[in-house]
Amino acid sequence: MPAVTVAVVQFGGSNCDRDTVQALAHLGIDADLVWHEDGLPEDTTGVVLPGGFSYGDYLRAGAMAARSPIVEEVREAAGSGTPVLGICNGAQIGCESSLTPGAFTTNESARFQCERVHLRVENADTPWTDHFDEGEVVEFPIAHGEGRYEIDDCLLYTSL
């Protein structure tokens, strides 16, 4: 199996970046913290956009970080088949940069939510889910104020 080196991209306000590197190391995956102004290393075989509050999320969650030059590199890498995972604010950056269709908006409750949720694995054939079984229910912690993902049916079905 070829060596895996995951770039964990740091933005001003990232706060789960070191946790992400530690979690990947626990899985036996080499990961490097990469400051957003430095660009992706040549040996990158995966990318994680971690959580936090990039640039304070003053405009919209992830909107300012999505304009960082490294995000264009991440889009190019994703287009070439490199797996990209957005966690929390990183998922919002993914939507804001068109890596993922749709948008994140304020939670329906209009409150910050910090809890554990159960998710069912719909597809176990991805680099991020291949340790699970399809249909398995897994527990994940969530913490967000803008975690309501929205996508219209037309966009959803054209992006599949």
GROMACS .gro file of C-alpha atoms in nm:
model
  160
    1MET     CA    1   0.000   0.000   0.000
    2PRO     CA    2   0.144   0.342  -0.093
    3ALA     CA    3   0.230   0.592   0.179
    4VAL     CA    4  -0.056   0.819   0.278
    5THR     CA    5   0.019   1.179   0.369
    6VAL     CA    6  -0.279   1.389   0.463
    7ALA     CA    7  -0.252   1.766   0.462
    8VAL     CA    8  -0.452   1.921   0.747
    9VAL     CA    9  -0.504   2.280   0.636
   10GLN     CA   10  -0.480   2.550   0.903
   11PHE     CA   11  -0.661   2.881   0.867
   12GLY     CA   12  -0.666   3.169   1.111
   13GLY     CA   13  -0.923   3.051   1.366
   14SER     CA   14  -0.889   2.675   1.306
   15ASN     CA   15  -0.919   2.491   1.635
   16CYS     CA   16  -0.949   2.120   1.556
   17ASP     CA   17  -0.638   2.096   1.339
   18ARG     CA   18  -0.406   1.938   1.596
   19ASP     CA   19  -0.680   1.702   1.713
   20THR     CA   20  -0.723   1.592   1.352
   21VAL     CA   21  -0.352   1.519   1.312
   22GLN     CA   22  -0.357   1.320   1.637
   23ALA     CA   23  -0.665   1.121   1.529
   24LEU     CA   24  -0.507   1.039   1.193
   25ALA     CA   25  -0.184   0.932   1.366
   26HIS     CA   26  -0.393   0.703   1.588
   27LEU     CA   27  -0.516   0.539   1.266
   28GLY     CA   28  -0.159   0.503   1.138
   29ILE     CA   29  -0.191   0.783   0.882
   30ASP     CA   30   0.086   1.040   0.839
   31ALA     CA   31  -0.057   1.390   0.857
   32ASP     CA   32   0.103   1.731   0.840
   33LEU     CA   33  -0.029   2.068   0.949
   34VAL     CA   34  -0.021   2.299   0.647
   35TRP     CA   35  -0.066   2.674   0.689
   36HIS     CA   36  -0.311   2.796   0.424
   37GLU     CA   37  -0.060   3.044   0.278
   38ASP     CA   38   0.203   2.772   0.221
   39GLY     CA   39   0.018   2.555  -0.031
   40LEU     CA   40  -0.025   2.178  -0.044
   41PRO     CA   41   0.287   1.962  -0.021
   42GLU     CA   42   0.367   1.762  -0.336
   43ASP     CA   43   0.325   1.429  -0.156
   44THR     CA   44  -0.034   1.504  -0.044
   45THR     CA   45  -0.261   1.202  -0.086
   46GLY     CA   46  -0.554   1.339   0.117
   47VAL     CA   47  -0.674   1.670   0.257
   48VAL     CA   48  -0.866   1.759   0.570
   49LEU     CA   49  -1.023   2.101   0.617
   50PRO     CA   50  -1.065   2.107   0.997
   51GLY     CA   51  -1.318   2.278   1.218
   52GLY     CA   52  -1.300   2.603   1.405
   53PHE     CA   53  -1.402   2.955   1.326
   54SER     CA   54  -1.192   3.053   1.026
   55TYR     CA   55  -1.139   3.427   1.030
   56GLY     CA   56  -1.398   3.446   1.306
   57ASP     CA   57  -1.672   3.353   1.056
   58TYR     CA   58  -1.759   3.722   1.048
   59LEU     CA   59  -1.902   3.717   0.697
   60ARG     CA   60  -2.051   3.367   0.676
   61ALA     CA   61  -1.910   3.043   0.814
   62GLY     CA   62  -1.619   2.945   0.590
   63ALA     CA   63  -1.671   3.225   0.335
   64MET     CA   64  -1.341   3.404   0.388
   65ALA     CA   65  -1.129   3.087   0.414
   66ALA     CA   66  -1.286   2.962   0.089
   67ARG     CA   67  -1.109   3.249  -0.089
   68SER     CA   68  -0.762   3.143   0.030
   69PRO     CA   69  -0.534   3.037  -0.261
   70ILE     CA   70  -0.482   2.691  -0.107
   71VAL     CA   71  -0.851   2.615  -0.159
   72GLU     CA   72  -0.800   2.630  -0.536
   73GLU     CA   73  -0.522   2.372  -0.491
   74VAL     CA   74  -0.760   2.159  -0.284
   75ARG     CA   75  -1.025   2.184  -0.560
   76GLU     CA   76  -0.768   2.075  -0.819
   77ALA     CA   77  -0.654   1.785  -0.598
   78ALA     CA   78  -1.015   1.677  -0.543
   79GLY     CA   79  -1.075   1.694  -0.918
   80SER     CA   80  -0.782   1.456  -0.964
   81GLY     CA   81  -0.925   1.206  -0.718
   82THR     CA   82  -0.755   1.310  -0.394
   83PRO     CA   83  -0.999   1.256  -0.107
   84VAL     CA   84  -1.098   1.572   0.082
   85LEU     CA   85  -1.279   1.576   0.416
   86GLY     CA   86  -1.435   1.887   0.563
   87ILE     CA   87  -1.503   1.877   0.937
   88CYS     CA   88  -1.739   2.136   1.086
   89ASN     CA   89  -1.608   2.471   0.960
   90GLY     CA   90  -1.414   2.274   0.698
   91ALA     CA   91  -1.742   2.140   0.556
   92GLN     CA   92  -1.868   2.498   0.542
   93ILE     CA   93  -1.548   2.600   0.360
   94GLY     CA   94  -1.616   2.313   0.118
   95CYS     CA   95  -1.961   2.450   0.036
   96GLU     CA   96  -1.842   2.810   0.015
   97SER     CA   97  -1.570   2.706  -0.233
   98SER     CA   98  -1.800   2.481  -0.441
   99LEU     CA   99  -1.616   2.163  -0.341
  100THR     CA  100  -1.954   2.046  -0.216
  101PRO     CA  101  -2.284   2.161  -0.366
  102GLY     CA  102  -2.543   2.325  -0.143
  103ALA     CA  103  -2.500   2.555   0.154
  104PHE     CA  104  -2.488   2.559   0.530
  105THR     CA  105  -2.719   2.793   0.716
  106THR     CA  106  -2.817   2.872   1.075
  107ASN     CA  107  -2.951   2.578   1.274
  108GLU     CA  108  -3.329   2.555   1.276
  109SER     CA  109  -3.320   2.617   1.652
  110ALA     CA  110  -3.108   2.931   1.591
  111ARG     CA  111  -2.888   2.801   1.875
  112PHE     CA  112  -2.538   2.658   1.893
  113GLN     CA  113  -2.565   2.279   1.921
  114CYS     CA  114  -2.305   2.069   2.100
  115GLU     CA  115  -2.405   1.705   2.136
  116ARG     CA  116  -2.352   1.354   2.007
  117VAL     CA  117  -2.554   1.236   1.708
  118HIS     CA  118  -2.606   0.903   1.538
  119LEU     CA  119  -2.539   0.869   1.166
  120ARG     CA  120  -2.603   0.574   0.938
  121VAL     CA  121  -2.324   0.485   0.694
  122GLU     CA  122  -2.486   0.498   0.350
  123ASN     CA  123  -2.169   0.430   0.152
  124ALA     CA  124  -1.881   0.231   0.302
  125ASP     CA  125  -1.680   0.255  -0.019
  126THR     CA  126  -1.497   0.584   0.043
  127PRO     CA  127  -1.158   0.655   0.200
  128TRP     CA  128  -1.340   0.814   0.497
  129THR     CA  129  -1.594   0.535   0.555
  130ASP     CA  130  -1.422   0.212   0.449
  131HIS     CA  131  -1.368   0.104   0.811
  132PHE     CA  132  -1.745   0.090   0.861
  133ASP     CA  133  -2.012  -0.140   0.724
  134GLU     CA  134  -2.286  -0.005   0.502
  135GLY     CA  135  -2.593   0.050   0.719
  136GLU     CA  136  -2.387   0.069   1.039
  137VAL     CA  137  -2.495   0.338   1.283
  138VAL     CA  138  -2.206   0.538   1.427
  139GLU     CA  139  -2.191   0.812   1.688
  140PHE     CA  140  -2.019   1.144   1.623
  141PRO     CA  141  -1.987   1.462   1.827
  142ILE     CA  142  -2.122   1.780   1.669
  143ALA     CA  143  -2.072   2.143   1.767
  144HIS     CA  144  -2.204   2.412   1.536
  145GLY     CA  145  -2.426   2.715   1.498
  146GLU     CA  146  -2.454   2.690   1.119
  147GLY     CA  147  -2.487   2.318   1.062
  148ARG     CA  148  -2.813   2.296   0.869
  149TYR     CA  149  -2.713   2.169   0.526
  150GLU     CA  150  -2.946   2.267   0.245
  151ILE     CA  151  -2.950   2.164  -0.118
  152ASP     CA  152  -3.233   2.172  -0.369
  153ASP     CA  153  -3.334   1.849  -0.543
  154CYS     CA  154  -3.214   1.962  -0.885
  155LEU     CA  155  -2.864   2.040  -0.756
  156LEU     CA  156  -2.855   1.723  -0.544
  157TYR     CA  157  -2.935   1.489  -0.830
  158THR     CA  158  -2.706   1.661  -1.081
  159SER     CA  159  -2.414   1.641  -0.837
  160LEU     CA  160  -2.441   1.268  -0.766
   0.00000   0.00000   0.00000
